[in-house]
Tab-separated table of C-alpha atoms and ligand atoms in Angstrom:
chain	number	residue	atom	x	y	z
A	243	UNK	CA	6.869	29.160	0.827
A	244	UNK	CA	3.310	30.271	1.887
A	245	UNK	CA	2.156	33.323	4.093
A	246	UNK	CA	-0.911	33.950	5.441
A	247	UNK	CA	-1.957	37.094	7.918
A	248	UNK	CA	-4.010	35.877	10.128
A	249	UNK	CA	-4.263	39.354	11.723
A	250	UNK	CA	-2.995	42.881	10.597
A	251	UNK	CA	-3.776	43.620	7.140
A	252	UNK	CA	-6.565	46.456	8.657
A	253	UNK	CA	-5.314	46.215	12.355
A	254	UNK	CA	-2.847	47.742	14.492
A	255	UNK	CA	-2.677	45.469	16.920
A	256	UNK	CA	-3.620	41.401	17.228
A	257	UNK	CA	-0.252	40.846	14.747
A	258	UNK	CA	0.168	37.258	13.689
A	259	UNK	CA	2.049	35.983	10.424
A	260	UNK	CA	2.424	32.655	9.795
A	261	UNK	CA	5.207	31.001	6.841
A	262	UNK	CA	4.499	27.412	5.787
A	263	UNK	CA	7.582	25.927	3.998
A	264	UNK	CA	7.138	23.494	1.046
A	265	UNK	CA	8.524	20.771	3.632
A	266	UNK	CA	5.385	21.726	5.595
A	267	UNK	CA	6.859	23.322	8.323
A	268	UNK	CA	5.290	26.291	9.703
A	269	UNK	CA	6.308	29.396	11.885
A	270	UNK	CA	4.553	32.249	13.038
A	271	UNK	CA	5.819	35.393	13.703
A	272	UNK	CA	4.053	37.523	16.223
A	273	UNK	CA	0.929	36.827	18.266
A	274	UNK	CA	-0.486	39.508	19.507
A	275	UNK	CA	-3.244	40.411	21.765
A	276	UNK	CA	-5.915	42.549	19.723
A	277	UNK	CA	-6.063	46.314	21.018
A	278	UNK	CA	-9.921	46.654	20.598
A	279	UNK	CA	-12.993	44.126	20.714
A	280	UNK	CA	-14.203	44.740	17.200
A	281	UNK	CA	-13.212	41.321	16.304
A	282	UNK	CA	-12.089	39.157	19.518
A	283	UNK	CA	-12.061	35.932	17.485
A	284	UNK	CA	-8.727	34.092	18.049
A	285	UNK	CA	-9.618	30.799	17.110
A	286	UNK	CA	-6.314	30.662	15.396
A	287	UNK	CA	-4.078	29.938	18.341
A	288	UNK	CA	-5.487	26.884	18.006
A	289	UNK	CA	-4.160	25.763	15.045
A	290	UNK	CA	-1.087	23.567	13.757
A	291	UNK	CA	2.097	25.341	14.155
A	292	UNK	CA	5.868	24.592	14.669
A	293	UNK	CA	6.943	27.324	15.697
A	294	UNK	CA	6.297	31.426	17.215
A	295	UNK	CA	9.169	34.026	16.783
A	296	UNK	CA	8.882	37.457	19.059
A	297	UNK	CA	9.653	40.588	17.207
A	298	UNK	CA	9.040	42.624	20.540
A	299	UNK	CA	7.826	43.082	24.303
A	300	UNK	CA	4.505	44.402	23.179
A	301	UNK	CA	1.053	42.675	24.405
A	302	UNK	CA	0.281	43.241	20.429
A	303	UNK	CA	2.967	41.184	19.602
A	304	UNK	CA	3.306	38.586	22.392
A	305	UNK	CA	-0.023	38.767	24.409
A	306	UNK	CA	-1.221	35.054	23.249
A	307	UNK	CA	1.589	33.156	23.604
A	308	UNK	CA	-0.143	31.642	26.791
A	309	UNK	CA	-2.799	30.193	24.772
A	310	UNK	CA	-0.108	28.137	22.595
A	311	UNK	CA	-0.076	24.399	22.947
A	312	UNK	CA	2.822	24.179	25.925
A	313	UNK	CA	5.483	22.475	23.665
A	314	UNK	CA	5.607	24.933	20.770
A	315	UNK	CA	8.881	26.525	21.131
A	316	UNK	CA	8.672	30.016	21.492
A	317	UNK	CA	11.779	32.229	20.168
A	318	UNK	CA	12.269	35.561	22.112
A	319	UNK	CA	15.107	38.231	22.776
A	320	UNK	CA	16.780	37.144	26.259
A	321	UNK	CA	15.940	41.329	27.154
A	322	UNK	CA	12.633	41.139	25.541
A	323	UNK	CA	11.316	37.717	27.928
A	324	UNK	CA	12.703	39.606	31.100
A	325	UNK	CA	11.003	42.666	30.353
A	326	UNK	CA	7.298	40.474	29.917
A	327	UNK	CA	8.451	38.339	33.082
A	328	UNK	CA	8.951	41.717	35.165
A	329	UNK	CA	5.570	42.717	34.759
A	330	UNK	CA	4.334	39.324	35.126
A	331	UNK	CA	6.160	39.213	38.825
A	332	UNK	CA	4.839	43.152	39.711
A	333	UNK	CA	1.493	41.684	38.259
A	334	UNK	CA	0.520	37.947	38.843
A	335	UNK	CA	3.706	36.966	40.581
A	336	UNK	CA	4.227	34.484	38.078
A	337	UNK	CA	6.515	34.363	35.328
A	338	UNK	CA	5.242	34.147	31.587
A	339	UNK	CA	4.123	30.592	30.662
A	340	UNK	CA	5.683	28.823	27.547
A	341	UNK	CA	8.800	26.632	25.719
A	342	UNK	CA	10.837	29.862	25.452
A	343	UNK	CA	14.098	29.931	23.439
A	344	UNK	CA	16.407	32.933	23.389
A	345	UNK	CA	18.422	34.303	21.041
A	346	UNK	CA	20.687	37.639	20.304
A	347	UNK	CA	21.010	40.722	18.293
A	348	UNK	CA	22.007	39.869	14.601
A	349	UNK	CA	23.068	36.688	14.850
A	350	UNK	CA	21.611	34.164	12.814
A	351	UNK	CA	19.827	30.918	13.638
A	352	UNK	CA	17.733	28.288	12.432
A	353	UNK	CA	14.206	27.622	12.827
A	354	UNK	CA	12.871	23.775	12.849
A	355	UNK	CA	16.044	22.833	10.407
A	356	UNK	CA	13.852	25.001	7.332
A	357	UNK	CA	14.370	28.727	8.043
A	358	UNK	CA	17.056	31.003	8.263
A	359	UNK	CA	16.424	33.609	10.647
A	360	UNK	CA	18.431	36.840	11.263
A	361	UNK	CA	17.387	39.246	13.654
A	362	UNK	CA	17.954	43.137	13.479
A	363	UNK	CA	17.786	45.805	16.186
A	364	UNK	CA	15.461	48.129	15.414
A	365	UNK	CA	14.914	51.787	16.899
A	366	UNK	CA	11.269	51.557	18.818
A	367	UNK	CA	9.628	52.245	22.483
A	368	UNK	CA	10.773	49.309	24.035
A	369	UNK	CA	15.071	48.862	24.868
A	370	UNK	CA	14.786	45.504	22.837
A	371	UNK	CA	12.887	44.905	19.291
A	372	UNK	CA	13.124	43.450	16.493
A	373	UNK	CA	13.061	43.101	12.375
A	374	UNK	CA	13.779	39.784	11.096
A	375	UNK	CA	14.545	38.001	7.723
A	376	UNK	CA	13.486	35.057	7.189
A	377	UNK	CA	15.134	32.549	4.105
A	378	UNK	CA	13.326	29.166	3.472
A	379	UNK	CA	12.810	27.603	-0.012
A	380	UNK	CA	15.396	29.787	-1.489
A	381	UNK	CA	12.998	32.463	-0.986
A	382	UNK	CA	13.211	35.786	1.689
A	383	UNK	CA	11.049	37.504	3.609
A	384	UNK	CA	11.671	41.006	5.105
A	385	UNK	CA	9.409	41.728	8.610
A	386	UNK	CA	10.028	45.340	9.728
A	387	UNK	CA	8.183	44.602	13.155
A	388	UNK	CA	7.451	48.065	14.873
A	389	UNK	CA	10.236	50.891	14.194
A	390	UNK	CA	10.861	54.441	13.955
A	391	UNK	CA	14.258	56.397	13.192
A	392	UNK	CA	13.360	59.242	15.550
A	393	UNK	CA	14.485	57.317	18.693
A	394	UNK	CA	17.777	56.723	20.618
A	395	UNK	CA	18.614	53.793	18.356
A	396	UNK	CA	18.064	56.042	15.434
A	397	UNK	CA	21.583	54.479	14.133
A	398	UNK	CA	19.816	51.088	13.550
A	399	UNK	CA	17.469	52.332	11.148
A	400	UNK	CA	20.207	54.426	8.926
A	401	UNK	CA	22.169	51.374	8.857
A	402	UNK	CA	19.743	49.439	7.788
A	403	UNK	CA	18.436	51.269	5.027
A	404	UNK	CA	22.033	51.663	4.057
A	405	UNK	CA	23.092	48.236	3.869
A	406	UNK	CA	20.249	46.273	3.676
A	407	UNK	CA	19.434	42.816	2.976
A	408	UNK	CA	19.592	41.882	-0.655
A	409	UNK	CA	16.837	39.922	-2.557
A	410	UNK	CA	13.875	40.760	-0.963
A	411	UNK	CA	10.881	38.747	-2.197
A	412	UNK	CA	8.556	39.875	0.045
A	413	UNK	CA	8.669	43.079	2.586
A	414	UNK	CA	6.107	42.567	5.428
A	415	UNK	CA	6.548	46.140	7.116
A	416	UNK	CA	4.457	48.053	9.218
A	417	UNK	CA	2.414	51.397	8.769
A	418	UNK	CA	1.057	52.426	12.071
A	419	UNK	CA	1.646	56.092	11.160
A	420	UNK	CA	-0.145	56.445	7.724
A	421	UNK	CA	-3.189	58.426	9.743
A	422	UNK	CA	-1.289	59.487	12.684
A	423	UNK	CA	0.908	62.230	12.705
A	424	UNK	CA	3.942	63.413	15.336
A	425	UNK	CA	2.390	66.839	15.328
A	426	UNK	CA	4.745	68.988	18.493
A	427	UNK	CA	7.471	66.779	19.124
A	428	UNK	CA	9.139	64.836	16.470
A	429	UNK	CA	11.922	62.792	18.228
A	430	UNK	CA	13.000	61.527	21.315
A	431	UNK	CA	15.703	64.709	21.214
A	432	UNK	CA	12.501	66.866	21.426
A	433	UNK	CA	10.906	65.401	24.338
A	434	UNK	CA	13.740	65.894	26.371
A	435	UNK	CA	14.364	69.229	25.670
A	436	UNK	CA	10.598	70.298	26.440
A	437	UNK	CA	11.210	68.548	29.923
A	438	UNK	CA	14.270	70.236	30.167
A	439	UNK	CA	12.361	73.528	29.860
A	440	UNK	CA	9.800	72.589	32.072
A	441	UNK	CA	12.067	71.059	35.277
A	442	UNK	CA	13.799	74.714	35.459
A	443	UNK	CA	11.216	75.921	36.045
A	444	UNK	CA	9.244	74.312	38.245
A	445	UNK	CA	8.112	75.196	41.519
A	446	UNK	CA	6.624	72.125	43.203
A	447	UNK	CA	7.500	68.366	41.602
A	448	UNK	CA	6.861	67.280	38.525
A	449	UNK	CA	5.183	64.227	37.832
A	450	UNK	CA	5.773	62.100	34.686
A	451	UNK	CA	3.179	59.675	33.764
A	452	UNK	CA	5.303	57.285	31.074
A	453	UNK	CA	6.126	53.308	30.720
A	454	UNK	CA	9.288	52.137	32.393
A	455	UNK	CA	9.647	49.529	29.448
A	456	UNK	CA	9.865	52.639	27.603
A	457	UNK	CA	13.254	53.139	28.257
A	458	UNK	CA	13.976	56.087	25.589
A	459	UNK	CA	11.422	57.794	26.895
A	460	UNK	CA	13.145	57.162	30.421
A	461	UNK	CA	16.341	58.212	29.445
A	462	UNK	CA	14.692	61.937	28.068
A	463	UNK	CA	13.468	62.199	31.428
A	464	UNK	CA	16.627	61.175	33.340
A	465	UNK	CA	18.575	63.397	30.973
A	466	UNK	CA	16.434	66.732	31.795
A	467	UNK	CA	16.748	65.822	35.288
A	468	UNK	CA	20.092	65.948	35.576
A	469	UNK	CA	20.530	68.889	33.633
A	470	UNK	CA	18.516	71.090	36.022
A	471	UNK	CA	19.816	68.581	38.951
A	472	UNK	CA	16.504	67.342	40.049
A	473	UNK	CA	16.684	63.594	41.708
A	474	UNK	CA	14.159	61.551	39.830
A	475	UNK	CA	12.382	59.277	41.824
A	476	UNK	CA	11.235	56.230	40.505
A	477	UNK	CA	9.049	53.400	41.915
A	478	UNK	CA	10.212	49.467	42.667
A	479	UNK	CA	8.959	48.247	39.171
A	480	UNK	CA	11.118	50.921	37.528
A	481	UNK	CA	13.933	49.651	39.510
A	482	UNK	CA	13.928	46.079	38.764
A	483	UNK	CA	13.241	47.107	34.511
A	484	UNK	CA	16.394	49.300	35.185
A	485	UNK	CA	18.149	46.289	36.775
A	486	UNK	CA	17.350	43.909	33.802
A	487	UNK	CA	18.236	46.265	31.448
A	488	UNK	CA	21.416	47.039	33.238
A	489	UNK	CA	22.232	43.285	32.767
A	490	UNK	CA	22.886	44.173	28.534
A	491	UNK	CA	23.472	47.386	28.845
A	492	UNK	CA	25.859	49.310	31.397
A	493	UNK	CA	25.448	52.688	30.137
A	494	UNK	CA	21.812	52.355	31.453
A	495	UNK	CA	20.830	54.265	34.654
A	496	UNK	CA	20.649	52.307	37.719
A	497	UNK	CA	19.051	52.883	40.679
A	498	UNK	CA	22.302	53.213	42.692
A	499	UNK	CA	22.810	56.266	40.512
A	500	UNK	CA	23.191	59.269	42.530
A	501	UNK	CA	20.595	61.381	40.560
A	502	UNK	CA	17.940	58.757	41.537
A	503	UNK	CA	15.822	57.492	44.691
A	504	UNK	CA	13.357	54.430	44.594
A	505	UNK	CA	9.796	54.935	46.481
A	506	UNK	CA	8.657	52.524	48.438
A	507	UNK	CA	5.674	51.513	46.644
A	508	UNK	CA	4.030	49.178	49.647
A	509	UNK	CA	1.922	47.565	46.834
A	510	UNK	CA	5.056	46.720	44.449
A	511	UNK	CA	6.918	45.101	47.439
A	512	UNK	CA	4.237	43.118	48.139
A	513	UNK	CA	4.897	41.282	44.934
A	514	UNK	CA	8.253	40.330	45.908
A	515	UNK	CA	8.135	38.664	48.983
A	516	UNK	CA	9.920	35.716	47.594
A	517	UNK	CA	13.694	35.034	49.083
A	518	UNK	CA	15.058	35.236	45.986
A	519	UNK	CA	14.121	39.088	45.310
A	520	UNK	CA	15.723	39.666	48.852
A	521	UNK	CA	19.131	41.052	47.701
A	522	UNK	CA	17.084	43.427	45.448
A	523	UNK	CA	14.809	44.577	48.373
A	524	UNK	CA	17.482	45.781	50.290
A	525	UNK	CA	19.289	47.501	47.853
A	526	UNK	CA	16.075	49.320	47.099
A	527	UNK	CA	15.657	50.116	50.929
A	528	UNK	CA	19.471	51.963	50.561
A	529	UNK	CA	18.526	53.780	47.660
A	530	UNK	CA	14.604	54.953	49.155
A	531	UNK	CA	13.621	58.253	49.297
A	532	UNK	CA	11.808	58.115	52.949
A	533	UNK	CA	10.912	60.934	54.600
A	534	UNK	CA	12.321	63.308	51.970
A	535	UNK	CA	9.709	62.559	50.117
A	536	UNK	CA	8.392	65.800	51.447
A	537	UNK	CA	11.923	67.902	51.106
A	538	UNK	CA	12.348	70.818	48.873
A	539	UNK	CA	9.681	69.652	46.534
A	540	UNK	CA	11.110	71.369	43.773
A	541	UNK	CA	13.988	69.187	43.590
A	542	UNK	CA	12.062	65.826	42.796
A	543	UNK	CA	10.643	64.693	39.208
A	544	UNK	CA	8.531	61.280	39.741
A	545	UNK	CA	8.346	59.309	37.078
A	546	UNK	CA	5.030	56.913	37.417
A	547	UNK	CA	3.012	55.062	34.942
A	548	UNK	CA	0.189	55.920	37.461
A	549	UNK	CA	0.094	58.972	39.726
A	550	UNK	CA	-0.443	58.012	43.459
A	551	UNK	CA	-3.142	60.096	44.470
A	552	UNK	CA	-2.630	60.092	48.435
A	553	UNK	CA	0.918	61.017	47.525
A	554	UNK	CA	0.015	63.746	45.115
A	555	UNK	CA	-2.696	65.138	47.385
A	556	UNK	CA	-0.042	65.801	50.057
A	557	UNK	CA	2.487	67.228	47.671
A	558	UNK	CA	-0.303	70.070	46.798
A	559	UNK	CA	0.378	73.407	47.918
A	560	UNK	CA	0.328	77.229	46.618
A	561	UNK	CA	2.987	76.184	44.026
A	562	UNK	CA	1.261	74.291	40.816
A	563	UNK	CA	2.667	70.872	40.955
A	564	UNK	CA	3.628	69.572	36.435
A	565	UNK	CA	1.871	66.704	35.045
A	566	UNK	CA	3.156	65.636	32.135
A	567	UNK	CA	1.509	62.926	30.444
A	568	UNK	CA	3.811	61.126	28.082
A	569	UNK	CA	2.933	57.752	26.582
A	570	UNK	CA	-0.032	57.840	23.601
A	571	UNK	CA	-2.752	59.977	24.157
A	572	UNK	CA	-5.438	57.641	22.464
A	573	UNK	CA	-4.851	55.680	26.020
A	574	UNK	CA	-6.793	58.552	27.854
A	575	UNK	CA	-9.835	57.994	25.605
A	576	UNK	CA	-12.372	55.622	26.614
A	577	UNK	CA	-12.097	52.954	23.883
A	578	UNK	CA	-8.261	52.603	25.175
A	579	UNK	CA	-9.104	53.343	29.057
A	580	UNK	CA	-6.842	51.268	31.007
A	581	UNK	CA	-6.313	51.218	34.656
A	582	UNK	CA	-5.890	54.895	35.781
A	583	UNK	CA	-7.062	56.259	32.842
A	584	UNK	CA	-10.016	58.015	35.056
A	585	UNK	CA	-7.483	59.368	37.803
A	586	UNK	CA	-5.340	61.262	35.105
A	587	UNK	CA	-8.195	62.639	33.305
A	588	UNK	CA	-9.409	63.896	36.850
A	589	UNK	CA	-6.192	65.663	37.229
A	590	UNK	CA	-5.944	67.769	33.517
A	591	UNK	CA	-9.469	68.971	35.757
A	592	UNK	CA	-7.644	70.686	38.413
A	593	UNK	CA	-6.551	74.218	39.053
A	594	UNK	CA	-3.750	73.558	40.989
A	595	UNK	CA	-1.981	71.209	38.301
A	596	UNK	CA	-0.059	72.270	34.880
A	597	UNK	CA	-1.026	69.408	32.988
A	598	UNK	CA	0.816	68.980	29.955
A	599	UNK	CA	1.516	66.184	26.811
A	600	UNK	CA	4.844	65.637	25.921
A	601	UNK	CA	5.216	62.091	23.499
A	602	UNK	CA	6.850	61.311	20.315
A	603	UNK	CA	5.525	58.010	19.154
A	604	UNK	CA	7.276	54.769	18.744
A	605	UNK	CA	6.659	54.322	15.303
A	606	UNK	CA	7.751	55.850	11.934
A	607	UNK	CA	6.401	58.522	10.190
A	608	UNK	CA	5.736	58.467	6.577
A	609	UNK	CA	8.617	59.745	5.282
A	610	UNK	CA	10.806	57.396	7.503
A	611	UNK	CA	8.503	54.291	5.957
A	612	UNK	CA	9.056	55.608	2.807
A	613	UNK	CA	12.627	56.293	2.613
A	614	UNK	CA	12.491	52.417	5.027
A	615	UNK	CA	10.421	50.619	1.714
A	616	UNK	CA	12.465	52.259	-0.915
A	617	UNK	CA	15.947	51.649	0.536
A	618	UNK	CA	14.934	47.691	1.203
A	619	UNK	CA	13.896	47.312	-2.477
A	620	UNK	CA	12.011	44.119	-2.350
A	621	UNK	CA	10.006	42.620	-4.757
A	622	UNK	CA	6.357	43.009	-3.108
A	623	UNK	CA	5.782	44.992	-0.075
A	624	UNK	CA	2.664	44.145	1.892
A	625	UNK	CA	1.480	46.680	5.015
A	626	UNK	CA	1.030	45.202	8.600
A	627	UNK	CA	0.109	46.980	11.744
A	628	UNK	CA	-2.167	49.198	9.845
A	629	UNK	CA	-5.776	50.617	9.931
A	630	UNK	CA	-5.211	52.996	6.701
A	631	UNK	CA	-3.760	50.547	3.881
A	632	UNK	CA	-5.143	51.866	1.222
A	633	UNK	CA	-3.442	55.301	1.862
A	634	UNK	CA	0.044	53.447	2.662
A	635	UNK	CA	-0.062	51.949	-0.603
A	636	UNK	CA	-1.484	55.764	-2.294
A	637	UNK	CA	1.715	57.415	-0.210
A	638	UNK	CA	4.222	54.786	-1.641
A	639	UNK	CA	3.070	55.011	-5.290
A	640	UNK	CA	3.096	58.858	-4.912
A	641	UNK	CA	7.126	57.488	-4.886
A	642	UNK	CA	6.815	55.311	-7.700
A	643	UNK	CA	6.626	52.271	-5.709
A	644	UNK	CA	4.382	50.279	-7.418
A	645	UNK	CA	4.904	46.897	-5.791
A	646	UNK	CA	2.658	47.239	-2.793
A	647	UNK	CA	0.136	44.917	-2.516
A	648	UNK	CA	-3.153	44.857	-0.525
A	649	UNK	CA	-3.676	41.082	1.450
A	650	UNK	CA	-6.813	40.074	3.237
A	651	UNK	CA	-6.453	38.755	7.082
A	652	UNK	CA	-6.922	35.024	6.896
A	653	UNK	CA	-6.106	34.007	3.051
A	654	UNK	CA	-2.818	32.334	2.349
A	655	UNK	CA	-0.543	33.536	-0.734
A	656	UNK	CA	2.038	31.442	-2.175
A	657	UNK	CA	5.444	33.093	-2.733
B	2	ZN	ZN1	5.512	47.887	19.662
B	3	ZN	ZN1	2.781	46.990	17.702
């Protein structure tokens, strides 16, 4: 077997792997929209392939499966293709373009008739990702995809670095973190609990400014709110993620929940005029918050990926209304800006908000990827997802690891 990276090796973000079998089949796993312009050749989209296997719901993982030749099969999650067509509806209308092919937690299937695939839950900021090993040519190939163990599927990871896969030839694993550090809150536990703090006291509403897809982070949110018995309100897009998620997991809050109300984002509804989102629609229109809106504001949290300013501006009075901001903080910078980027700055401005940062990141910190490469024991580990190699492989030597080796993006190394 060969492998090649055609993007990652000095990248978060943009991740594409491909495996060429000695029968000349080839799969790629990941392909990923870059997260910066510094190199926005992807030429490589282009070329000969038999296959593309999803590790996860993130544009860095998934964001050019458009551009694939429209046969190429494309292997997903079943959670992880509703989650990209939900935002597709709420965004073009349209659902995400390709030859998709589904397939569960842990159980194993076959790509093209030449590799074995088995797919592993792993703990990260999206309710569905994955790790897979691939076998082909009596050879193995370990990709971590993106992971932490400080999340609500914290289990996964301790399993996995319990019992792990055996014969390893090659570990493809990520190191987002190397550079990056967790600094206030380390876990998912953490975040809740500073929410916690924050909802009893509050004196106006809180708003949180998160990802539904981030459904971890949801569930801190939904958990502080109920512990200080605040509704949470939560807009139509939120509803329908809940919904989908709600269709693999029951435990899952849904929006018939009595803790939470759905505004009536005018917008959001717009994109689902269809018939067949009509049994959702009214559903939604039981569970709205209306007019109370305006109630005892101290009794609402909103959780919003974007603040609604007309909304906010009426919910201003002599109490401070909470902002938290809690998704990545590099987002509010300019070479990250995205769509309200500008609004939210505006509002860390004001004197009648308490703007605050409360995020634990999705990915693991370096003693998680150590304890993560030393547990798997494979024969070579190679770093993905990473702008800092050269320090991943100094950190896992410090360990004795002496099997991690440096690839270039592009160049093709035979197993
Ligand atoms: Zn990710
Ligand atoms: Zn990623």
């Amino acid at each position: 077997m060969k492998v090649k990276i055609y993007r990652g090796t000095k990248e978060i973000g943009g991740t594409c792997v491909e495996l060429t079998a000695d029968n000349g089949k080839i799969l790629w796993i990941d392909i990923g929209s870059p997260l910066d312009n510094k190199n926005p050749n992807v030429d490589y989209v282009k070329n000969k392939v038999d296959a593309v296997l999803i590790s996860h719901p993130h544009m860095d993982h998934f964001g050019l499966v458009e551009h694939l030749v429209s046969e190429v099969p494309v292997y997903i999650g079943e959670l992880g293709l509703d989650l990209i067509n939900a935002t597709k509806i709420f965004t073009t209308g349209e659902l995400l373009k390709g030859n998709f092919k589904t397939f569960k937690p842990w159980k194993k299937f076959t790509i093209a008739k030449t590799f074995g695939i088995t797919p592993f839950l792993t703990d990260h900021s999206t309710p569905e990702a994955f790790a897979f090993l691939i076998e082909a040519d009596g050879k193995s190939v370990f990709y971590s995809g993106d992971f932490r163990a400080t999340g609500r599927k914290e289990d996964v990871f301790h399993r996995l670095i319990k019992t792990p896969p055996k014969h390893i030839d090659l570990l493809l694993m990520e190191g987002t973190m190397v550079e990056r550090t967790n600094h206030l809150y380390q876990s998912e536990q953490s975040v809740e609990d500073a929410m916690d703090k924050i909802f009893r006291e509050q004196k106006n509403v809180s708003f949180v400014i998160s990802s539904a897809q981030n459904l971890d982070r949801f569930i801190s949110v939904f958990k502080a709110c109920r512990k200080n018995k605040k509704t949470l309100v939560i807009d139509v897009y939120t509803a329908w993620i809940l919904d989908e998620v709600r269709k693999k997991s029951k435990s899952t809050p849904g929006i018939e929940w009595k803790e939470i109300k759905v505004y009536e984002h005018r917008g959001q509804l717009n994109k689902i005029k269809a018939p067949q989102f009509d049994d959702f629609k009214i559903r939604v229109k039981t569970q709205s918050i209306g007019n109370d809106v305006f109630g005892k504001r101290m009794d609402y949290v909103y959780f919003v990926r974007c603040p609604n300013e007309a909304l906010m501006n009426k919910l201003r009075g002599k109490e401070k209304i909470n902002v938290i901001y809690s998704q990545w903080e590099g987002y509010l910078r300019k070479a990250h800006a995205n769509y309200c980027t500008d609004n939210i700055n505006a509002l860390k401005e004001a004197k009648d908000i308490s703007f605050q940062s409360i995020h634990t990141s999705g990915h693991a910190t370096v003693p998680d990827l150590k304890k993560f490469a030393k547990a798997l024991k494979a024969k070579m580990i190679v770093p993905i997802h990473i702008s800092f190699p050269v320090k991943f492989k100094e950190e896992l030597e410090k360990e004795g690891m002496k099997n991690v080796c440096l690839w270039e993006d592009g160049i093709e190394y035979k197993l």
